PDB file of C-alpha atoms in Angstrom:
ATOM      1  CA  MET V   1      10.021  22.413  -4.448  1.00 82.00           C
ATOM      2  CA  VAL V   2       6.332  21.154  -5.505  1.00 94.00           C
ATOM      3  CA  LEU V   3       5.287  19.962  -8.468  1.00 98.00           C
ATOM      4  CA  THR V   4       1.852  21.813  -9.981  1.00 98.00           C
ATOM      5  CA  LEU V   5      -0.676  19.356 -11.782  1.00 98.00           C
ATOM      6  CA  GLY V   6      -3.974  20.937 -13.464  1.00 98.00           C
ATOM      7  CA  ILE V   7      -7.064  19.047 -14.319  1.00 98.00           C
ATOM      8  CA  ILE V   8      -9.715  18.112 -16.308  1.00 98.00           C
ATOM      9  CA  GLY V   9     -12.859  16.924 -15.858  1.00 91.00           C
ATOM     10  CA  LEU V  10     -16.113  15.184 -15.978  1.00 90.00           C
ATOM     11  CA  SER V  11     -16.688  12.543 -18.175  1.00 92.00           C
ATOM     12  CA  ASP V  12     -20.422  10.630 -17.199  1.00 89.00           C
ATOM     13  CA  GLU V  13     -20.179   8.336 -14.476  1.00 86.00           C
ATOM     14  CA  ASN V  14     -16.679   8.956 -13.744  1.00 91.00           C
ATOM     15  CA  GLY V  15     -15.051  10.931 -10.090  1.00 95.00           C
ATOM     16  CA  HIS V  16     -11.367  10.829 -10.413  1.00 96.00           C
ATOM     17  CA  PRO V  17     -10.819  15.089 -11.014  1.00 97.00           C
ATOM     18  CA  TYR V  18     -12.679  14.372  -7.199  1.00 98.00           C
ATOM     19  CA  SER V  19     -10.875  11.901  -5.933  1.00 97.00           C
ATOM     20  CA  TRP V  20      -7.395  12.243  -7.917  1.00 98.00           C
ATOM     21  CA  SER V  21      -7.341  16.015  -6.611  1.00 98.00           C
ATOM     22  CA  ALA V  22      -8.157  15.114  -3.357  1.00 98.00           C
ATOM     23  CA  ILE V  23      -5.705  12.548  -3.220  1.00 98.00           C
ATOM     24  CA  ILE V  24      -3.007  15.062  -3.413  1.00 98.00           C
ATOM     25  CA  ASN V  25      -4.104  17.926  -1.873  1.00 98.00           C
ATOM     26  CA  GLY V  26      -6.438  16.626   0.889  1.00 98.00           C
ATOM     27  CA  TYR V  27      -9.802  17.519   0.484  1.00 98.00           C
ATOM     28  CA  ASN V  28     -12.989  19.458   2.940  1.00 98.00           C
ATOM     29  CA  TYR V  29     -15.048  16.984   5.003  1.00 96.00           C
ATOM     30  CA  GLU V  30     -18.284  18.610   4.347  1.00 97.00           C
ATOM     31  CA  GLU V  31     -17.971  19.461   0.545  1.00 97.00           C
ATOM     32  CA  MET V  32     -16.634  16.192  -0.924  1.00 97.00           C
ATOM     33  CA  ARG V  33     -19.746  14.381   1.584  1.00 96.00           C
ATOM     34  CA  ARG V  34     -22.194  16.679  -0.905  1.00 95.00           C
ATOM     35  CA  CYS V  35     -20.648  15.410  -3.891  1.00 95.00           C
ATOM     36  CA  GLU V  36     -22.303  12.828  -6.128  1.00 94.00           C
ATOM     37  CA  PHE V  37     -20.153   9.922  -6.161  1.00 96.00           C
ATOM     38  CA  PRO V  38     -20.508   8.681  -2.432  1.00 96.00           C
ATOM     39  CA  VAL V  39     -17.995   6.080  -2.695  1.00 95.00           C
ATOM     40  CA  ILE V  40     -15.467   8.810  -2.779  1.00 97.00           C
ATOM     41  CA  PRO V  41     -15.476  10.734   0.718  1.00 97.00           C
ATOM     42  CA  GLU V  42     -16.677   7.049   2.292  1.00 96.00           C
ATOM     43  CA  TYR V  43     -12.593   5.844   0.921  1.00 97.00           C
ATOM     44  CA  LEU V  44     -10.953   9.057   1.521  1.00 97.00           C
ATOM     45  CA  GLU V  45     -12.724   9.319   5.132  1.00 97.00           C
ATOM     46  CA  LYS V  46     -10.881   5.705   5.774  1.00 97.00           C
ATOM     47  CA  GLN V  47      -7.298   7.908   5.518  1.00 97.00           C
ATOM     48  CA  LYS V  48      -4.825   9.668   7.795  1.00 96.00           C
ATOM     49  CA  TYR V  49      -4.617  12.855   6.919  1.00 94.00           C
ATOM     50  CA  PRO V  50      -1.480  14.117   5.313  1.00 95.00           C
ATOM     51  CA  GLU V  51       0.256  11.321   5.987  1.00 96.00           C
ATOM     52  CA  ASP V  52      -1.557   8.887   3.366  1.00 97.00           C
ATOM     53  CA  PHE V  53      -2.079  11.790   1.008  1.00 98.00           C
ATOM     54  CA  ILE V  54       0.821  12.275  -1.292  1.00 98.00           C
ATOM     55  CA  SER V  55       3.233  15.254  -0.352  1.00 96.00           C
ATOM     56  CA  GLY V  56       5.639  17.213  -3.411  1.00 96.00           C
ATOM     57  CA  ALA V  57       2.474  17.910  -5.803  1.00 98.00           C
ATOM     58  CA  GLN V  58      -0.600  20.389  -5.769  1.00 98.00           C
ATOM     59  CA  VAL V  59      -3.198  20.665  -8.160  1.00 98.00           C
ATOM     60  CA  THR V  60      -3.285  24.094  -8.315  1.00 98.00           C
ATOM     61  CA  HIS V  61      -5.903  24.359 -11.765  1.00 98.00           C
ATOM     62  CA  ILE V  62      -9.067  22.771 -12.479  1.00 98.00           C
ATOM     63  CA  TRP V  63     -10.855  23.162 -15.959  1.00 98.00           C
ATOM     64  CA  THR V  64     -13.827  21.207 -16.590  1.00 97.00           C
ATOM     65  CA  GLN V  65     -17.258  21.792 -19.106  1.00 95.00           C
ATOM     66  CA  ASP V  66     -19.194  23.320 -16.847  1.00 95.00           C
ATOM     67  CA  LEU V  67     -18.118  26.058 -14.689  1.00 96.00           C
ATOM     68  CA  ALA V  68     -20.396  25.311 -11.440  1.00 96.00           C
ATOM     69  CA  LEU V  69     -19.144  21.742 -11.898  1.00 96.00           C
ATOM     70  CA  SER V  70     -15.369  23.570 -11.588  1.00 97.00           C
ATOM     71  CA  GLN V  71     -16.365  25.259  -8.521  1.00 98.00           C
ATOM     72  CA  LYS V  72     -18.221  21.600  -7.253  1.00 97.00           C
ATOM     73  CA  ILE V  73     -14.227  20.407  -7.581  1.00 98.00           C
ATOM     74  CA  SER V  74     -12.484  22.675  -6.294  1.00 98.00           C
ATOM     75  CA  ALA V  75     -14.259  23.361  -3.024  1.00 98.00           C
ATOM     76  CA  CYS V  76     -14.575  19.460  -2.381  1.00 98.00           C
ATOM     77  CA  SER V  77     -11.044  19.430  -3.124  1.00 98.00           C
ATOM     78  CA  LYS V  78      -8.725  22.452  -2.536  1.00 98.00           C
ATOM     79  CA  ILE V  79      -7.793  23.639  -6.123  1.00 98.00           C
ATOM     80  CA  PRO V  80      -7.184  27.344  -5.844  1.00 98.00           C
ATOM     81  CA  TYR V  81      -7.556  28.094  -9.926  1.00 98.00           C
ATOM     82  CA  ILE V  82     -10.791  27.200 -12.125  1.00 98.00           C
ATOM     83  CA  VAL V  83      -9.557  28.188 -15.561  1.00 98.00           C
ATOM     84  CA  GLN V  84     -12.048  29.198 -18.497  1.00 96.00           C
ATOM     85  CA  HIS V  85     -10.253  27.575 -21.281  1.00 97.00           C
ATOM     86  CA  MET V  86      -8.826  24.591 -21.271  1.00 97.00           C
ATOM     87  CA  GLU V  87      -5.332  25.280 -22.859  1.00 98.00           C
ATOM     88  CA  ASP V  88      -5.110  28.161 -20.221  1.00 98.00           C
ATOM     89  CA  LEU V  89      -3.626  25.472 -18.088  1.00 98.00           C
ATOM     90  CA  ILE V  90      -0.447  25.756 -20.388  1.00 98.00           C
ATOM     91  CA  GLY V  91       2.189  28.079 -18.893  1.00 97.00           C
ATOM     92  CA  LYS V  92       0.723  27.720 -15.728  1.00 98.00           C
ATOM     93  CA  VAL V  93       1.444  23.686 -14.822  1.00 98.00           C
ATOM     94  CA  ASP V  94       4.121  21.320 -14.437  1.00 98.00           C
ATOM     95  CA  GLY V  95       1.834  18.769 -15.959  1.00 98.00           C
ATOM     96  CA  VAL V  96      -1.901  17.670 -16.303  1.00 98.00           C
ATOM     97  CA  LEU V  97      -4.306  14.910 -15.660  1.00 98.00           C
ATOM     98  CA  LEU V  98      -6.594  14.524 -17.814  1.00 98.00           C
ATOM     99  CA  ALA V  99      -9.465  12.863 -16.049  1.00 97.00           C
ATOM    100  CA  ARG V 100     -12.344  12.069 -18.264  1.00 96.00           C
ATOM    101  CA  ASP V 101     -12.688   8.170 -19.516  1.00 93.00           C
ATOM    102  CA  ASP V 102     -14.452   9.263 -22.707  1.00 94.00           C
ATOM    103  CA  ALA V 103     -11.676   8.232 -24.757  1.00 96.00           C
ATOM    104  CA  GLU V 104     -13.303   9.100 -28.645  1.00 96.00           C
ATOM    105  CA  ASN V 105     -12.043  13.041 -27.061  1.00 97.00           C
ATOM    106  CA  HIS V 106      -8.354  11.946 -25.470  1.00 98.00           C
ATOM    107  CA  TYR V 107      -7.271  12.874 -28.996  1.00 98.00           C
ATOM    108  CA  SER V 108      -8.305  16.269 -29.091  1.00 98.00           C
ATOM    109  CA  MET V 109      -8.269  17.297 -25.526  1.00 98.00           C
ATOM    110  CA  ALA V 110      -4.371  16.079 -24.795  1.00 98.00           C
ATOM    111  CA  LYS V 111      -3.061  16.960 -28.055  1.00 98.00           C
ATOM    112  CA  PRO V 112      -2.469  20.584 -27.216  1.00 98.00           C
ATOM    113  CA  PHE V 113      -1.083  19.894 -24.030  1.00 98.00           C
ATOM    114  CA  ILE V 114       1.282  16.826 -25.487  1.00 98.00           C
ATOM    115  CA  GLU V 115       2.842  19.713 -28.507  1.00 98.00           C
ATOM    116  CA  ALA V 116       3.261  21.643 -25.327  1.00 98.00           C
ATOM    117  CA  GLY V 117       5.766  19.282 -23.958  1.00 98.00           C
ATOM    118  CA  LEU V 118       3.542  18.744 -20.663  1.00 98.00           C
ATOM    119  CA  PRO V 119       3.428  15.854 -19.502  1.00 98.00           C
ATOM    120  CA  ILE V 120       0.164  14.368 -19.547  1.00 98.00           C
ATOM    121  CA  TYR V 121      -1.781  11.256 -17.100  1.00 98.00           C
ATOM    122  CA  ILE V 122      -4.671  10.255 -19.452  1.00 98.00           C
ATOM    123  CA  ASP V 123      -7.552   8.313 -17.807  1.00 97.00           C
ATOM    124  CA  LYS V 124      -7.951   4.724 -19.040  1.00 95.00           C
ATOM    125  CA  PRO V 125      -8.733   3.567 -21.369  1.00 96.00           C
ATOM    126  CA  LEU V 126      -5.956   5.876 -23.439  1.00 98.00           C
ATOM    127  CA  SER V 127      -8.338   5.298 -26.938  1.00 97.00           C
ATOM    128  CA  LEU V 128     -10.272   2.344 -28.376  1.00 96.00           C
ATOM    129  CA  SER V 129      -8.065   1.564 -31.404  1.00 97.00           C
ATOM    130  CA  VAL V 130      -4.449   0.691 -31.773  1.00 98.00           C
ATOM    131  CA  GLU V 131      -5.020   3.322 -34.478  1.00 98.00           C
ATOM    132  CA  GLU V 132      -5.494   6.076 -32.786  1.00 98.00           C
ATOM    133  CA  ALA V 133      -3.933   5.178 -29.818  1.00 98.00           C
ATOM    134  CA  LYS V 134      -0.713   5.486 -31.667  1.00 98.00           C
ATOM    135  CA  LYS V 135      -1.645   8.323 -32.793  1.00 98.00           C
ATOM    136  CA  ILE V 136      -1.886  10.437 -29.504  1.00 98.00           C
ATOM    137  CA  PHE V 137       1.302   8.324 -29.026  1.00 98.00           C
ATOM    138  CA  ASN V 138       3.240   9.824 -32.231  1.00 98.00           C
ATOM    139  CA  LEU V 139       2.341  13.616 -31.045  1.00 98.00           C
ATOM    140  CA  GLN V 140       5.055  12.483 -27.723  1.00 97.00           C
ATOM    141  CA  LYS V 141       8.080  15.462 -27.707  1.00 97.00           C
ATOM    142  CA  TYR V 142      10.030  13.416 -25.542  1.00 95.00           C
ATOM    143  CA  PRO V 143       9.460   9.421 -24.139  1.00 94.00           C
ATOM    144  CA  GLY V 144       7.712   8.944 -21.142  1.00 95.00           C
ATOM    145  CA  GLN V 145       5.077  12.059 -21.548  1.00 97.00           C
ATOM    146  CA  ILE V 146       1.884  10.682 -21.915  1.00 98.00           C
ATOM    147  CA  PHE V 147       1.238   8.100 -18.710  1.00 98.00           C
ATOM    148  CA  SER V 148      -2.203   6.339 -19.780  1.00 98.00           C
ATOM    149  CA  CYS V 149      -3.267   3.282 -17.717  1.00 97.00           C
ATOM    150  CA  SER V 150      -5.862   1.340 -15.348  1.00 97.00           C
ATOM    151  CA  ALA V 151      -4.883   2.432 -11.759  1.00 97.00           C
ATOM    152  CA  LEU V 152      -5.587  -0.837 -10.578  1.00 97.00           C
ATOM    153  CA  ALA V 153      -2.342  -1.585 -12.799  1.00 97.00           C
ATOM    154  CA  TYR V 154      -1.303  -0.046  -9.049  1.00 98.00           C
ATOM    155  CA  SER V 155      -2.981  -1.737  -6.798  1.00 97.00           C
ATOM    156  CA  LYS V 156      -1.069  -4.122  -4.006  1.00 97.00           C
ATOM    157  CA  GLU V 157      -3.448  -6.884  -4.298  1.00 97.00           C
ATOM    158  CA  ILE V 158      -1.722  -7.363  -7.000  1.00 96.00           C
ATOM    159  CA  GLU V 159       2.056  -7.229  -5.571  1.00 94.00           C
ATOM    160  CA  GLY V 160       4.900  -9.477  -6.314  1.00 92.00           C
ATOM    161  CA  ILE V 161       2.193 -12.200  -8.164  1.00 92.00           C
ATOM    162  CA  THR V 162       3.634 -14.223 -11.009  1.00 86.00           C
ATOM    163  CA  PRO V 163       1.351 -16.104 -12.903  1.00 85.00           C
ATOM    164  CA  ILE V 164       1.898 -19.593 -14.479  1.00 88.00           C
ATOM    165  CA  SER V 165      -0.717 -20.226 -16.562  1.00 95.00           C
ATOM    166  CA  MET V 166      -3.287 -18.741 -16.564  1.00 97.00           C
ATOM    167  CA  ILE V 167      -5.696 -15.202 -15.837  1.00 97.00           C
ATOM    168  CA  HIS V 168      -8.749 -14.121 -16.374  1.00 97.00           C
ATOM    169  CA  GLY V 169     -10.380 -10.664 -14.998  1.00 97.00           C
ATOM    170  CA  GLU V 170     -14.243  -9.784 -14.489  1.00 97.00           C
ATOM    171  CA  VAL V 171     -15.307  -6.102 -14.136  1.00 96.00           C
ATOM    172  CA  PRO V 172     -19.252  -5.354 -14.244  1.00 94.00           C
ATOM    173  CA  LYS V 173     -20.510  -2.266 -16.517  1.00 91.00           C
ATOM    174  CA  TYR V 174     -18.893  -2.261 -20.254  1.00 89.00           C
ATOM    175  CA  TRP V 175     -16.148  -3.604 -22.234  1.00 93.00           C
ATOM    176  CA  ASP V 176     -15.455   0.024 -23.801  1.00 91.00           C
ATOM    177  CA  THR V 177     -14.989   1.938 -20.088  1.00 89.00           C
ATOM    178  CA  TYR V 178     -14.420  -1.391 -17.767  1.00 93.00           C
ATOM    179  CA  ALA V 179     -12.146  -3.992 -19.072  1.00 95.00           C
ATOM    180  CA  ILE V 180      -9.552  -2.196 -18.709  1.00 97.00           C
ATOM    181  CA  HIS V 181      -9.711  -2.346 -15.085  1.00 97.00           C
ATOM    182  CA  VAL V 182      -8.711  -6.223 -15.512  1.00 98.00           C
ATOM    183  CA  ILE V 183      -6.596  -5.982 -18.636  1.00 98.00           C
ATOM    184  CA  ASP V 184      -4.385  -3.499 -17.426  1.00 98.00           C
ATOM    185  CA  PRO V 185      -3.454  -4.956 -14.578  1.00 97.00           C
ATOM    186  CA  ALA V 186      -3.139  -8.542 -15.740  1.00 97.00           C
ATOM    187  CA  LEU V 187      -1.141  -7.641 -18.597  1.00 97.00           C
ATOM    188  CA  ARG V 188       1.122  -5.791 -14.957  1.00 95.00           C
ATOM    189  CA  ILE V 189       1.309  -9.358 -13.415  1.00 95.00           C
ATOM    190  CA  ALA V 190       2.295 -11.090 -16.435  1.00 95.00           C
ATOM    191  CA  GLY V 191       4.989  -9.056 -17.696  1.00 93.00           C
ATOM    192  CA  LYS V 192       6.948 -10.912 -20.281  1.00 92.00           C
ATOM    193  CA  MET V 193       4.880 -13.632 -20.562  1.00 94.00           C
ATOM    194  CA  ALA V 194       2.340 -11.415 -22.146  1.00 95.00           C
ATOM    195  CA  ASP V 195       4.426 -11.024 -25.328  1.00 94.00           C
ATOM    196  CA  LYS V 196       2.666 -11.770 -28.075  1.00 95.00           C
ATOM    197  CA  ILE V 197      -1.034 -13.180 -29.195  1.00 96.00           C
ATOM    198  CA  THR V 198      -1.242 -15.993 -31.017  1.00 96.00           C
ATOM    199  CA  TYR V 199      -4.558 -16.549 -30.521  1.00 95.00           C
ATOM    200  CA  PHE V 200      -8.353 -15.012 -30.135  1.00 95.00           C
ATOM    201  CA  GLU V 201     -11.512 -15.650 -29.436  1.00 93.00           C
ATOM    202  CA  LYS V 202     -14.353 -13.958 -28.564  1.00 92.00           C
ATOM    203  CA  ASN V 203     -17.471 -15.877 -27.456  1.00 85.00           C
ATOM    204  CA  LYS V 204     -20.048 -12.883 -26.563  1.00 75.00           C
ATOM    205  CA  SER V 205     -19.391 -10.864 -23.568  1.00 75.00           C
ATOM    206  CA  PHE V 206     -16.167 -13.544 -23.040  1.00 88.00           C
ATOM    207  CA  ILE V 207     -12.334 -12.829 -24.610  1.00 95.00           C
ATOM    208  CA  SER V 208     -10.171 -15.409 -24.635  1.00 96.00           C
ATOM    209  CA  VAL V 209      -6.450 -14.172 -25.220  1.00 97.00           C
ATOM    210  CA  THR V 210      -3.422 -16.886 -25.797  1.00 97.00           C
ATOM    211  CA  TRP V 211       0.288 -15.709 -25.543  1.00 97.00           C
ATOM    212  CA  SER V 212       3.298 -17.340 -27.701  1.00 96.00           C
ATOM    213  CA  SER V 213       4.632 -18.021 -24.217  1.00 96.00           C
ATOM    214  CA  GLY V 214       1.859 -20.350 -23.878  1.00 96.00           C
ATOM    215  CA  LEU V 215      -0.315 -17.870 -21.230  1.00 96.00           C
ATOM    216  CA  ILE V 216      -3.999 -18.067 -21.342  1.00 97.00           C
ATOM    217  CA  THR V 217      -5.540 -14.549 -20.310  1.00 97.00           C
ATOM    218  CA  SER V 218      -9.401 -14.162 -20.683  1.00 97.00           C
ATOM    219  CA  PHE V 219     -11.369 -11.060 -19.816  1.00 97.00           C
ATOM    220  CA  VAL V 220     -15.566 -10.658 -19.445  1.00 96.00           C
ATOM    221  CA  ALA V 221     -17.358  -7.690 -18.930  1.00 94.00           C
ATOM    222  CA  THR V 222     -20.599  -8.407 -17.371  1.00 92.00           C
ATOM    223  CA  GLY V 223     -22.845  -5.735 -18.602  1.00 88.00           C
ATOM    224  CA  LYS V 224     -24.279  -5.484 -15.327  1.00 90.00           C
ATOM    225  CA  SER V 225     -24.604  -2.324 -13.156  1.00 87.00           C
ATOM    226  CA  PHE V 226     -22.687  -3.694 -10.101  1.00 87.00           C
ATOM    227  CA  GLY V 227     -20.179  -6.344  -8.920  1.00 90.00           C
ATOM    228  CA  GLU V 228     -17.367  -7.214  -7.924  1.00 94.00           C
ATOM    229  CA  ILE V 229     -13.160  -6.230  -9.993  1.00 96.00           C
ATOM    230  CA  TYR V 230     -11.177  -9.891  -9.617  1.00 97.00           C
ATOM    231  CA  LEU V 231      -8.533 -11.973 -11.108  1.00 98.00           C
ATOM    232  CA  ILE V 232      -7.854 -15.336 -11.018  1.00 97.00           C
ATOM    233  CA  VAL V 233      -4.423 -16.052 -11.021  1.00 96.00           C
ATOM    234  CA  ASP V 234      -3.970 -19.544 -11.777  1.00 95.00           C
ATOM    235  CA  GLY V 235      -6.755 -20.711 -10.008  1.00 95.00           C
ATOM    236  CA  VAL V 236      -6.409 -17.874  -7.072  1.00 96.00           C
ATOM    237  CA  LYS V 237      -8.986 -15.111  -6.858  1.00 97.00           C
ATOM    238  CA  ILE V 238      -7.675 -11.631  -6.347  1.00 96.00           C
ATOM    239  CA  THR V 239     -10.984  -8.743  -5.648  1.00 96.00           C
ATOM    240  CA  PHE V 240      -9.618  -5.811  -5.691  1.00 95.00           C
ATOM    241  CA  GLN V 241     -10.262  -3.793  -2.399  1.00 92.00           C
ATOM    242  CA  ASP V 242      -8.402  -0.453  -2.116  1.00 96.00           C
ATOM    243  CA  THR V 243      -8.870   1.759  -4.561  1.00 95.00           C
ATOM    244  CA  PHE V 244      -7.164   4.632  -2.468  1.00 97.00           C
ATOM    245  CA  TYR V 245      -3.966   3.022  -2.719  1.00 98.00           C
ATOM    246  CA  ALA V 246      -4.128   2.267  -6.267  1.00 98.00           C
ATOM    247  CA  PHE V 247      -5.278   5.189  -7.355  1.00 98.00           C
ATOM    248  CA  LYS V 248      -2.207   7.145  -5.143  1.00 98.00           C
ATOM    249  CA  HIS V 249       0.655   4.797  -6.099  1.00 98.00           C
ATOM    250  CA  ALA V 250      -0.860   5.448  -9.861  1.00 98.00           C
ATOM    251  CA  LEU V 251      -0.555   8.893  -9.330  1.00 98.00           C
ATOM    252  CA  LEU V 252       2.447   8.527  -7.397  1.00 98.00           C
ATOM    253  CA  ALA V 253       4.532   7.222 -10.692  1.00 98.00           C
ATOM    254  CA  PHE V 254       3.203   9.400 -12.983  1.00 98.00           C
ATOM    255  CA  ILE V 255       4.847  12.507 -10.590  1.00 98.00           C
ATOM    256  CA  GLN V 256       8.007  10.264 -10.163  1.00 97.00           C
ATOM    257  CA  SER V 257       8.315  10.006 -14.272  1.00 97.00           C
ATOM    258  CA  ILE V 258       7.969  14.425 -14.638  1.00 97.00           C
ATOM    259  CA  LYS V 259      10.196  14.324 -11.925  1.00 95.00           C
ATOM    260  CA  ASN V 260      12.806  12.043 -13.087  1.00 93.00           C
ATOM    261  CA  ARG V 261      12.127  12.009 -16.788  1.00 92.00           C
ATOM    262  CA  THR V 262      11.239   8.300 -16.584  1.00 94.00           C
ATOM    263  CA  THR V 263       8.669   5.746 -18.600  1.00 94.00           C
ATOM    264  CA  PRO V 264       6.883   3.586 -15.885  1.00 94.00           C
ATOM    265  CA  ILE V 265       4.500   2.215 -18.307  1.00 94.00           C
ATOM    266  CA  PRO V 266       6.422   1.796 -21.879  1.00 94.00           C
ATOM    267  CA  SER V 267       3.113   2.785 -24.773  1.00 95.00           C
ATOM    268  CA  GLU V 268       4.439  -1.006 -25.490  1.00 95.00           C
ATOM    269  CA  LEU V 269       2.516  -1.984 -23.303  1.00 95.00           C
ATOM    270  CA  THR V 270      -0.062   0.694 -23.403  1.00 97.00           C
ATOM    271  CA  LEU V 271      -0.683  -0.497 -26.699  1.00 97.00           C
ATOM    272  CA  LYS V 272      -1.212  -4.390 -26.419  1.00 97.00           C
ATOM    273  CA  GLY V 273      -4.047  -3.360 -23.662  1.00 97.00           C
ATOM    274  CA  ILE V 274      -5.773  -1.220 -26.349  1.00 97.00           C
ATOM    275  CA  ASP V 275      -5.404  -3.967 -28.946  1.00 97.00           C
ATOM    276  CA  ILE V 276      -7.580  -6.789 -26.445  1.00 97.00           C
ATOM    277  CA  ILE V 277     -10.326  -4.183 -26.125  1.00 96.00           C
ATOM    278  CA  GLU V 278     -10.139  -3.297 -30.090  1.00 95.00           C
ATOM    279  CA  ARG V 279     -10.672  -6.653 -30.768  1.00 94.00           C
ATOM    280  CA  GLY V 280     -13.011  -6.987 -27.318  1.00 92.00           C
ATOM    281  CA  LYS V 281     -15.027  -4.441 -30.097  1.00 85.00           C
ATOM    282  CA  ILE V 282     -14.872  -6.713 -32.977  1.00 66.00           C
ATOM    283  CA  THR V 283     -18.184  -8.276 -33.087  1.00 54.00           C
TER     284      THR V 283
END
C-alpha cells in the first residue's frame, strides 16, 4: 500500500515543497531546472532514480497560496492533484507536509489537520516560543502525530558521533529560521547529555548553553547571506554536505512514524530546541 501525502507551501526563500516532493515522487528534469532554487536540481541530479529516492509513498496533492505556484511545483515534482483550499487535503491523504518555515503561521495552518487526526510534518522551527510550541502539541490526538525538526538532525555527517564536553554550531542568515539547523543536530548528538539547562548566556549573536551534565553547547547565526553550516564537536569540525541524504532520512522517519504509529522525535526534545531559540531572541 502506497502512503499518500499532501504538501503545503511556499514561504520566502524556502524551496522545500519542490525538494521534499521530488525526493518522494521523482521529478521532471527540465521543469526543475527552471525552478527558482538552483541548488535543488543541482543535488537532485547527483542521485539515481528510482533507487536513491523514497519508495512506498507519494505526494499526491498540493496547496499553496497561489495557484500558479502550485501548478509550477506540481509540474516540477510530479504532484498529480492541486487543491483550491488548504483544508481540502483532509480526507484525501494519509499525512501532511507543512513545508513552510514561517513559524508564526504554523499553529493556524497545522490546526485543522491535527484536529482531523492527520499526522503532520511541520517544517522547522515549529515555533519561536515554548508557549506556542506547547499550544501546537496540545492539539495532538495521539503521541507522535506532530513531527518537526531541521532535517540536518538526520544527516549522515553526525551519525555515530558522541560528544564529551562541547558542541559549537554556526549558520549563516537569521537566528529565527536558521539557528535550528545547528541546534537540532547538536541536541541529537548530545542525547541525554542535553538534560537540563543550568546556565545560559547571550552575547550579541553568540549563544552559550551549559547543561547539568556539564556539556556546553554554543550557537551563532552570522547574519551573512552565505556561509557554511557546521558543528564543532570536541574540536572536530563537521560540515554538512549531503542535503539530499538529510531530507530523505527525515522524510523517511516521518513516513515510518505514520505506518508504525511511532514517535521518532519526543516532544520534549523539540521543546528544548525551541527553548534555546526563544532565549536567543530575548535581548
